Amino acid sequence: MTTGQPVVDRLAEEFTAMTYRHGDTSAVLTPMMANLIRTAAPTEALPFILHNDQFRLCIFVTQLHDWTARLSTPLFKGFFGACAVAHFLMGNVPKGLFRRLCFYTGDEIPPFHLSDVQYCRLTECNIHDVLRATTCIPFICEKTTYISGVGQGMFVDGAVTDLIPDCTIEHEHTPGLLLHHSADVAHSFFDTIFRLQPPRNAFFENCSVLYPSTSFAQLLPGQRLPATSDWFDKEFVKNPLLRQTLWKETYKLSQSYWQKDILSLHTSSNERGDLEHSGGTGDSHWKKSSLTSKQMIGRRPF
């Protein structure tokens, strides 16, 4: 969100250094998250972030019903368990339990054409509240119960309802590029559990999914890509240095191949909509899929 490679490097270092140990509570995690937010959006850089002429931001937050803020941790887990069961039985979670919030910069509401979304301006008064909310992982982080401009409530990670917003890019002259860890696309947290609803075909119109290839993963320690679940992986919890080494090496390799591979991928044309690009080493480190046909979508492992 801020300018300058040193800021990006510092954010990566701080994120990688965060370590979970058995028995840690939200009180341990909260100061670390606060430090990340200050690094990503320092007060002196807010005018640049909020009024930039070259890019606009959209940050999704999920607001739960107010009464959930009064639930104890066991009951709160039970609430999410019930939501998961409802999603499995009905294909979605009852809308009355969640409220989707999209905080944006710029003069106009983002042209996502999403239903049941409340759009709110991102301001200097609420940007830190919003970042705390959208990084608030249920059961793990300290509860976020207030956002300036919205008021009191129960706010959690926007990935609960909008892991990848189910929108359509309607104009081919403004194509979308989704940077993802794999070709699998799930729109909500609950979709990642059951895989019942693959994305609509329209989601891939004028949109490409860019993700690391197998050859990229093979260059990493253990030949695996990092995941947020790594924090709680038993092996990594026992020896945090293993996770930190994996994450640092992935960041280093991503920097090495980013401009070389991704820029040429994004500007390349391929009528089949599925291409691989060599990073100069003879191996293909990034894969791009336009996935604009039913045949392509049908091949995806949901």
mmCIF file of C-alpha atoms in Angstrom:
data_model
loop_
_atom_site.group_PDB
_atom_site.id
_atom_site.type_symbol
_atom_site.label_atom_id
_atom_site.label_comp_id
_atom_site.label_asym_id
_atom_site.label_seq_id
_atom_site.Cartn_x
_atom_site.Cartn_y
_atom_site.Cartn_z
ATOM 1 C CA MET A 1 0.000 0.000 0.000
ATOM 2 C CA THR A 2 2.974 2.281 0.495
ATOM 3 C CA THR A 3 5.768 3.267 -1.831
ATOM 4 C CA GLY A 4 9.359 2.091 -1.872
ATOM 5 C CA GLN A 5 10.891 -1.373 -1.853
ATOM 6 C CA PRO A 6 12.310 -0.925 1.694
ATOM 7 C CA VAL A 7 8.744 -0.638 3.026
ATOM 8 C CA VAL A 8 7.674 -3.802 1.209
ATOM 9 C CA ASP A 9 10.732 -5.634 2.476
ATOM 10 C CA ARG A 10 10.087 -4.509 6.032
ATOM 11 C CA LEU A 11 6.462 -5.610 5.843
ATOM 12 C CA ALA A 12 7.523 -9.037 4.549
ATOM 13 C CA GLU A 13 10.104 -9.352 7.318
ATOM 14 C CA GLU A 14 7.631 -8.468 10.048
ATOM 15 C CA PHE A 15 4.965 -10.767 8.637
ATOM 16 C CA THR A 16 7.410 -13.656 8.401
ATOM 17 C CA ALA A 17 8.780 -13.069 11.889
ATOM 18 C CA MET A 18 5.346 -13.409 13.513
ATOM 19 C CA THR A 19 5.339 -16.711 15.367
ATOM 20 C CA TYR A 20 2.567 -18.731 16.980
ATOM 21 C CA ARG A 21 3.265 -20.923 19.979
ATOM 22 C CA HIS A 22 0.887 -23.350 21.624
ATOM 23 C CA GLY A 23 -1.138 -21.514 24.216
ATOM 24 C CA ASP A 24 -0.762 -18.061 22.616
ATOM 25 C CA THR A 25 -3.870 -15.913 22.898
ATOM 26 C CA SER A 26 -5.181 -12.919 20.964
ATOM 27 C CA ALA A 27 -3.354 -10.719 23.481
ATOM 28 C CA VAL A 28 -0.074 -12.006 22.042
ATOM 29 C CA LEU A 29 -1.137 -11.581 18.402
ATOM 30 C CA THR A 30 -2.726 -8.117 18.708
ATOM 31 C CA PRO A 31 0.526 -6.105 19.116
ATOM 32 C CA MET A 32 2.093 -7.931 16.168
ATOM 33 C CA MET A 33 -0.915 -7.204 13.935
ATOM 34 C CA ALA A 34 -0.944 -3.562 15.049
ATOM 35 C CA ASN A 35 2.697 -3.274 14.020
ATOM 36 C CA LEU A 36 1.927 -4.747 10.589
ATOM 37 C CA ILE A 37 -0.879 -2.253 10.065
ATOM 38 C CA ARG A 38 1.354 0.673 11.026
ATOM 39 C CA THR A 39 3.942 -0.560 8.531
ATOM 40 C CA ALA A 40 1.437 -1.085 5.710
ATOM 41 C CA ALA A 41 -0.413 2.191 6.266
ATOM 42 C CA PRO A 42 1.717 4.665 8.228
ATOM 43 C CA THR A 43 -0.013 7.903 9.137
ATOM 44 C CA GLU A 44 2.317 10.017 7.000
ATOM 45 C CA ALA A 45 1.497 7.926 3.893
ATOM 46 C CA LEU A 46 -2.304 7.999 4.202
ATOM 47 C CA PRO A 47 -2.825 10.900 1.738
ATOM 48 C CA PHE A 48 -0.817 8.967 -0.860
ATOM 49 C CA ILE A 49 -2.803 5.785 -0.200
ATOM 50 C CA LEU A 50 -6.262 7.354 -0.140
ATOM 51 C CA HIS A 51 -5.910 9.939 -2.941
ATOM 52 C CA ASN A 52 -3.658 8.216 -5.425
ATOM 53 C CA ASP A 53 -4.251 8.942 -9.108
ATOM 54 C CA GLN A 54 -2.806 5.633 -10.312
ATOM 55 C CA PHE A 55 -4.656 3.066 -8.227
ATOM 56 C CA ARG A 56 -7.744 2.606 -6.102
ATOM 57 C CA LEU A 57 -8.295 0.304 -3.157
ATOM 58 C CA CYS A 58 -11.196 -1.936 -2.223
ATOM 59 C CA ILE A 59 -11.096 -3.702 1.129
ATOM 60 C CA PHE A 60 -13.808 -6.165 2.102
ATOM 61 C CA VAL A 61 -14.973 -6.672 5.673
ATOM 62 C CA THR A 62 -17.606 -9.090 6.943
ATOM 63 C CA GLN A 63 -19.974 -7.765 9.589
ATOM 64 C CA LEU A 64 -21.732 -10.336 11.746
ATOM 65 C CA HIS A 65 -24.989 -9.828 13.561
ATOM 66 C CA ASP A 66 -24.496 -7.678 16.665
ATOM 67 C CA TRP A 67 -25.426 -10.437 19.115
ATOM 68 C CA THR A 68 -22.415 -12.499 18.050
ATOM 69 C CA ALA A 69 -20.147 -10.019 19.845
ATOM 70 C CA ARG A 70 -21.542 -11.275 23.147
ATOM 71 C CA LEU A 71 -20.802 -14.935 22.457
ATOM 72 C CA SER A 72 -18.064 -16.736 24.348
ATOM 73 C CA THR A 73 -15.322 -18.365 22.272
ATOM 74 C CA PRO A 74 -16.908 -21.869 22.406
ATOM 75 C CA LEU A 75 -20.300 -20.481 21.380
ATOM 76 C CA PHE A 76 -18.685 -18.338 18.676
ATOM 77 C CA LYS A 77 -17.065 -21.467 17.249
ATOM 78 C CA GLY A 78 -20.447 -23.180 17.416
ATOM 79 C CA PHE A 79 -21.954 -20.291 15.464
ATOM 80 C CA PHE A 80 -19.436 -20.732 12.653
ATOM 81 C CA GLY A 81 -19.966 -24.471 12.744
ATOM 82 C CA ALA A 82 -23.705 -23.923 12.272
ATOM 83 C CA CYS A 83 -22.955 -21.578 9.359
ATOM 84 C CA ALA A 84 -20.802 -24.261 7.757
ATOM 85 C CA VAL A 85 -23.612 -26.810 8.096
ATOM 86 C CA ALA A 86 -26.091 -24.332 6.589
ATOM 87 C CA HIS A 87 -23.728 -23.723 3.685
ATOM 88 C CA PHE A 88 -23.385 -27.466 3.115
ATOM 89 C CA LEU A 89 -27.147 -28.083 3.178
ATOM 90 C CA MET A 90 -28.361 -24.987 1.325
ATOM 91 C CA GLY A 91 -25.360 -23.965 -0.745
ATOM 92 C CA ASN A 92 -25.046 -20.645 1.097
ATOM 93 C CA VAL A 93 -25.291 -19.068 4.531
ATOM 94 C CA PRO A 94 -28.513 -17.229 5.454
ATOM 95 C CA LYS A 95 -27.985 -13.589 4.459
ATOM 96 C CA GLY A 96 -29.342 -12.265 7.729
ATOM 97 C CA LEU A 97 -26.283 -13.520 9.575
ATOM 98 C CA PHE A 98 -23.709 -11.587 7.567
ATOM 99 C CA ARG A 99 -23.344 -8.132 6.106
ATOM 100 C CA ARG A 100 -20.797 -7.531 3.342
ATOM 101 C CA LEU A 101 -18.923 -4.226 3.516
ATOM 102 C CA CYS A 102 -16.663 -2.844 0.785
ATOM 103 C CA PHE A 103 -14.465 0.095 1.737
ATOM 104 C CA TYR A 104 -13.086 1.945 -1.281
ATOM 105 C CA THR A 105 -10.969 4.907 -2.336
ATOM 106 C CA GLY A 106 -11.696 7.220 -5.235
ATOM 107 C CA ASP A 107 -14.715 9.270 -6.205
ATOM 108 C CA GLU A 108 -16.904 6.475 -7.537
ATOM 109 C CA ILE A 109 -18.239 3.220 -6.177
ATOM 110 C CA PRO A 110 -16.294 0.260 -7.652
ATOM 111 C CA PRO A 111 -18.073 -1.180 -10.728
ATOM 112 C CA PHE A 112 -18.282 -4.691 -9.325
ATOM 113 C CA HIS A 113 -22.062 -5.013 -9.621
ATOM 114 C CA LEU A 114 -22.191 -7.093 -6.460
ATOM 115 C CA SER A 115 -25.521 -7.629 -4.742
ATOM 116 C CA ASP A 116 -26.057 -7.248 -1.010
ATOM 117 C CA VAL A 117 -22.903 -5.180 -0.531
ATOM 118 C CA GLN A 118 -22.733 -1.923 1.403
ATOM 119 C CA TYR A 119 -20.127 0.460 -0.008
ATOM 120 C CA CYS A 120 -18.286 2.788 2.370
ATOM 121 C CA ARG A 121 -15.579 5.366 1.760
ATOM 122 C CA LEU A 122 -12.125 4.544 3.066
ATOM 123 C CA THR A 123 -10.839 7.559 5.009
ATOM 124 C CA GLU A 124 -8.001 8.565 7.292
ATOM 125 C CA CYS A 125 -10.412 8.130 10.200
ATOM 126 C CA ASN A 126 -11.320 4.520 9.455
ATOM 127 C CA ILE A 127 -8.507 2.937 7.432
ATOM 128 C CA HIS A 128 -6.785 1.457 10.480
ATOM 129 C CA ASP A 129 -10.126 0.227 11.837
ATOM 130 C CA VAL A 130 -10.821 -1.408 8.470
ATOM 131 C CA LEU A 131 -7.395 -3.074 8.300
ATOM 132 C CA ARG A 132 -7.842 -4.422 11.833
ATOM 133 C CA ALA A 133 -11.254 -5.770 10.867
ATOM 134 C CA THR A 134 -10.275 -7.409 7.585
ATOM 135 C CA THR A 135 -7.311 -9.137 9.254
ATOM 136 C CA CYS A 136 -9.436 -10.271 12.195
ATOM 137 C CA ILE A 137 -9.482 -14.072 12.052
ATOM 138 C CA PRO A 138 -12.342 -15.482 14.155
ATOM 139 C CA PHE A 139 -11.264 -17.310 17.353
ATOM 140 C CA ILE A 140 -7.663 -16.169 16.905
ATOM 141 C CA CYS A 141 -7.590 -12.368 16.797
ATOM 142 C CA GLU A 142 -8.965 -9.886 19.276
ATOM 143 C CA LYS A 143 -12.544 -8.964 18.383
ATOM 144 C CA THR A 144 -13.054 -5.863 16.253
ATOM 145 C CA THR A 145 -16.242 -4.152 17.385
ATOM 146 C CA TYR A 146 -16.027 -0.638 15.914
ATOM 147 C CA ILE A 147 -15.289 1.022 12.575
ATOM 148 C CA SER A 148 -15.428 4.784 12.233
ATOM 149 C CA GLY A 149 -18.249 5.759 9.904
ATOM 150 C CA VAL A 150 -20.040 2.445 10.382
ATOM 151 C CA GLY A 151 -20.324 2.293 14.140
ATOM 152 C CA GLN A 152 -20.499 -0.558 16.608
ATOM 153 C CA GLY A 153 -20.717 -4.122 15.383
ATOM 154 C CA MET A 154 -18.870 -7.394 15.065
ATOM 155 C CA PHE A 155 -16.387 -7.224 12.201
ATOM 156 C CA VAL A 156 -14.201 -10.062 10.917
ATOM 157 C CA ASP A 157 -11.984 -11.007 7.997
ATOM 158 C CA GLY A 158 -13.670 -10.151 4.696
ATOM 159 C CA ALA A 159 -12.636 -13.588 3.393
ATOM 160 C CA VAL A 160 -15.522 -15.120 5.364
ATOM 161 C CA THR A 161 -17.913 -13.861 2.675
ATOM 162 C CA ASP A 162 -15.595 -12.452 0.008
ATOM 163 C CA LEU A 163 -12.398 -14.470 -0.148
ATOM 164 C CA ILE A 164 -12.472 -13.617 -3.851
ATOM 165 C CA PRO A 165 -15.474 -11.388 -4.648
ATOM 166 C CA ASP A 166 -17.899 -12.987 -7.075
ATOM 167 C CA CYS A 167 -17.870 -10.153 -9.574
ATOM 168 C CA THR A 168 -17.707 -9.817 -13.336
ATOM 169 C CA ILE A 169 -15.346 -7.563 -15.273
ATOM 170 C CA GLU A 170 -17.542 -6.374 -18.099
ATOM 171 C CA HIS A 171 -15.087 -4.415 -20.238
ATOM 172 C CA GLU A 172 -12.288 -6.163 -22.082
ATOM 173 C CA HIS A 173 -10.222 -2.952 -22.228
ATOM 174 C CA THR A 174 -9.848 -3.100 -18.435
ATOM 175 C CA PRO A 175 -8.982 -6.778 -17.871
ATOM 176 C CA GLY A 176 -8.539 -8.260 -14.429
ATOM 177 C CA LEU A 177 -5.521 -10.144 -13.115
ATOM 178 C CA LEU A 178 -6.112 -12.342 -10.080
ATOM 179 C CA LEU A 179 -2.919 -13.296 -8.256
ATOM 180 C CA HIS A 180 -3.621 -16.560 -6.491
ATOM 181 C CA HIS A 181 -1.818 -19.536 -5.001
ATOM 182 C CA SER A 182 -3.461 -22.016 -7.399
ATOM 183 C CA ALA A 183 -5.987 -22.324 -10.209
ATOM 184 C CA ASP A 184 -8.713 -23.148 -7.690
ATOM 185 C CA VAL A 185 -10.953 -20.174 -7.002
ATOM 186 C CA ALA A 186 -13.321 -20.089 -4.020
ATOM 187 C CA HIS A 187 -15.454 -17.043 -3.332
ATOM 188 C CA SER A 188 -15.891 -17.475 0.427
ATOM 189 C CA PHE A 189 -14.296 -19.216 3.377
ATOM 190 C CA PHE A 190 -17.078 -21.797 3.420
ATOM 191 C CA ASP A 191 -16.520 -22.557 -0.264
ATOM 192 C CA THR A 192 -12.967 -23.631 0.582
ATOM 193 C CA ILE A 193 -14.357 -26.288 2.951
ATOM 194 C CA PHE A 194 -16.940 -28.027 0.769
ATOM 195 C CA ARG A 195 -16.159 -27.015 -2.813
ATOM 196 C CA LEU A 196 -19.847 -27.259 -3.641
ATOM 197 C CA GLN A 197 -20.142 -24.197 -5.854
ATOM 198 C CA PRO A 198 -17.525 -23.588 -8.519
ATOM 199 C CA PRO A 199 -17.297 -19.970 -9.698
ATOM 200 C CA ARG A 200 -19.708 -18.814 -12.349
ATOM 201 C CA ASN A 201 -18.400 -18.838 -15.903
ATOM 202 C CA ALA A 202 -18.972 -15.080 -16.034
ATOM 203 C CA PHE A 203 -16.389 -14.573 -13.293
ATOM 204 C CA PHE A 204 -13.634 -15.463 -15.760
ATOM 205 C CA GLU A 205 -14.752 -13.097 -18.496
ATOM 206 C CA ASN A 206 -11.902 -10.645 -19.097
ATOM 207 C CA CYS A 207 -10.083 -12.036 -16.074
ATOM 208 C CA SER A 208 -6.974 -14.202 -15.809
ATOM 209 C CA VAL A 209 -5.829 -16.235 -12.821
ATOM 210 C CA LEU A 210 -2.089 -16.084 -12.270
ATOM 211 C CA TYR A 211 -0.498 -18.607 -9.940
ATOM 212 C CA PRO A 212 2.897 -20.270 -9.269
ATOM 213 C CA SER A 213 3.630 -23.333 -11.325
ATOM 214 C CA THR A 214 4.837 -26.693 -10.082
ATOM 215 C CA SER A 215 8.380 -25.861 -11.163
ATOM 216 C CA PHE A 216 8.312 -22.782 -8.920
ATOM 217 C CA ALA A 217 7.252 -24.850 -5.914
ATOM 218 C CA GLN A 218 9.993 -27.382 -6.651
ATOM 219 C CA LEU A 219 12.587 -24.659 -6.061
ATOM 220 C CA LEU A 220 11.361 -24.075 -2.514
ATOM 221 C CA PRO A 221 12.355 -25.860 0.717
ATOM 222 C CA GLY A 222 10.240 -28.985 0.984
ATOM 223 C CA GLN A 223 8.926 -28.252 -2.540
ATOM 224 C CA ARG A 224 5.802 -26.609 -1.110
ATOM 225 C CA LEU A 225 4.211 -23.187 -1.327
ATOM 226 C CA PRO A 226 3.547 -21.168 1.829
ATOM 227 C CA ALA A 227 0.037 -21.061 3.281
ATOM 228 C CA THR A 228 -1.556 -19.128 6.123
ATOM 229 C CA SER A 229 -2.156 -22.443 7.850
ATOM 230 C CA ASP A 230 1.630 -22.751 8.175
ATOM 231 C CA TRP A 231 1.424 -20.759 11.398
ATOM 232 C CA PHE A 232 -0.403 -23.651 13.026
ATOM 233 C CA ASP A 233 1.420 -26.502 11.295
ATOM 234 C CA LYS A 234 2.780 -28.773 14.038
ATOM 235 C CA GLU A 235 6.215 -29.046 12.446
ATOM 236 C CA PHE A 236 6.492 -25.288 11.943
ATOM 237 C CA VAL A 237 5.178 -24.494 15.419
ATOM 238 C CA LYS A 238 7.840 -26.766 16.847
ATOM 239 C CA ASN A 239 10.540 -25.165 14.700
ATOM 240 C CA PRO A 240 9.481 -21.683 13.460
ATOM 241 C CA LEU A 241 12.767 -21.295 11.610
ATOM 242 C CA LEU A 242 11.586 -23.871 9.043
ATOM 243 C CA ARG A 243 8.510 -21.803 8.196
ATOM 244 C CA GLN A 244 10.463 -18.550 8.153
ATOM 245 C CA THR A 245 13.054 -20.040 5.808
ATOM 246 C CA LEU A 246 10.319 -21.247 3.448
ATOM 247 C CA TRP A 247 8.552 -17.891 3.426
ATOM 248 C CA LYS A 248 11.753 -15.881 2.970
ATOM 249 C CA GLU A 249 12.898 -18.061 0.088
ATOM 250 C CA THR A 250 9.485 -17.773 -1.580
ATOM 251 C CA TYR A 251 9.589 -13.993 -1.274
ATOM 252 C CA LYS A 252 13.090 -13.918 -2.701
ATOM 253 C CA LEU A 253 12.169 -16.086 -5.687
ATOM 254 C CA SER A 254 8.987 -14.101 -6.300
ATOM 255 C CA GLN A 255 11.036 -10.925 -6.561
ATOM 256 C CA SER A 256 13.436 -12.623 -8.966
ATOM 257 C CA TYR A 257 10.707 -13.736 -11.369
ATOM 258 C CA TRP A 258 8.024 -11.096 -10.837
ATOM 259 C CA GLN A 259 8.851 -8.558 -13.534
ATOM 260 C CA LYS A 260 10.497 -11.102 -15.773
ATOM 261 C CA ASP A 261 7.604 -13.560 -15.851
ATOM 262 C CA ILE A 262 4.395 -11.829 -14.823
ATOM 263 C CA LEU A 263 4.710 -8.728 -16.966
ATOM 264 C CA SER A 264 5.304 -10.753 -20.099
ATOM 265 C CA LEU A 265 2.531 -13.158 -19.111
ATOM 266 C CA HIS A 266 0.005 -10.394 -18.675
ATOM 267 C CA THR A 267 0.863 -8.772 -21.979
ATOM 268 C CA SER A 268 1.013 -12.024 -23.933
ATOM 269 C CA SER A 269 -1.877 -13.230 -26.032
ATOM 270 C CA ASN A 270 -2.982 -16.828 -26.275
ATOM 271 C CA GLU A 271 -6.141 -17.872 -28.062
ATOM 272 C CA ARG A 272 -6.494 -20.995 -25.929
ATOM 273 C CA GLY A 273 -6.526 -18.873 -22.776
ATOM 274 C CA ASP A 274 -4.023 -21.136 -21.017
ATOM 275 C CA LEU A 275 -0.303 -20.505 -21.302
ATOM 276 C CA GLU A 276 2.997 -20.997 -19.575
ATOM 277 C CA HIS A 277 5.993 -18.701 -19.729
ATOM 278 C CA SER A 278 9.662 -19.467 -19.296
ATOM 279 C CA GLY A 279 11.486 -17.439 -16.673
ATOM 280 C CA GLY A 280 14.781 -17.680 -18.497
ATOM 281 C CA THR A 281 15.916 -20.837 -16.732
ATOM 282 C CA GLY A 282 14.145 -23.247 -19.024
ATOM 283 C CA ASP A 283 11.380 -23.805 -16.478
ATOM 284 C CA SER A 284 7.990 -22.189 -16.271
ATOM 285 C CA HIS A 285 7.545 -20.489 -12.899
ATOM 286 C CA TRP A 286 4.159 -18.843 -13.362
ATOM 287 C CA LYS A 287 1.032 -20.091 -15.031
ATOM 288 C CA LYS A 288 -1.778 -18.008 -16.432
ATOM 289 C CA SER A 289 -5.280 -19.221 -17.211
ATOM 290 C CA SER A 290 -7.962 -17.070 -18.757
ATOM 291 C CA LEU A 291 -10.510 -19.837 -18.138
ATOM 292 C CA THR A 292 -13.101 -18.251 -20.362
ATOM 293 C CA SER A 293 -14.657 -21.441 -21.681
ATOM 294 C CA LYS A 294 -16.776 -24.096 -20.005
ATOM 295 C CA GLN A 295 -14.250 -26.677 -21.121
ATOM 296 C CA MET A 296 -11.458 -24.921 -19.234
ATOM 297 C CA ILE A 297 -13.587 -24.510 -16.112
ATOM 298 C CA GLY A 298 -14.657 -28.104 -16.242
ATOM 299 C CA ARG A 299 -11.035 -29.196 -16.062
ATOM 300 C CA ARG A 300 -10.453 -27.358 -12.821
ATOM 301 C CA PRO A 301 -10.317 -29.678 -9.765
ATOM 302 C CA PHE A 302 -13.231 -28.601 -7.555
#
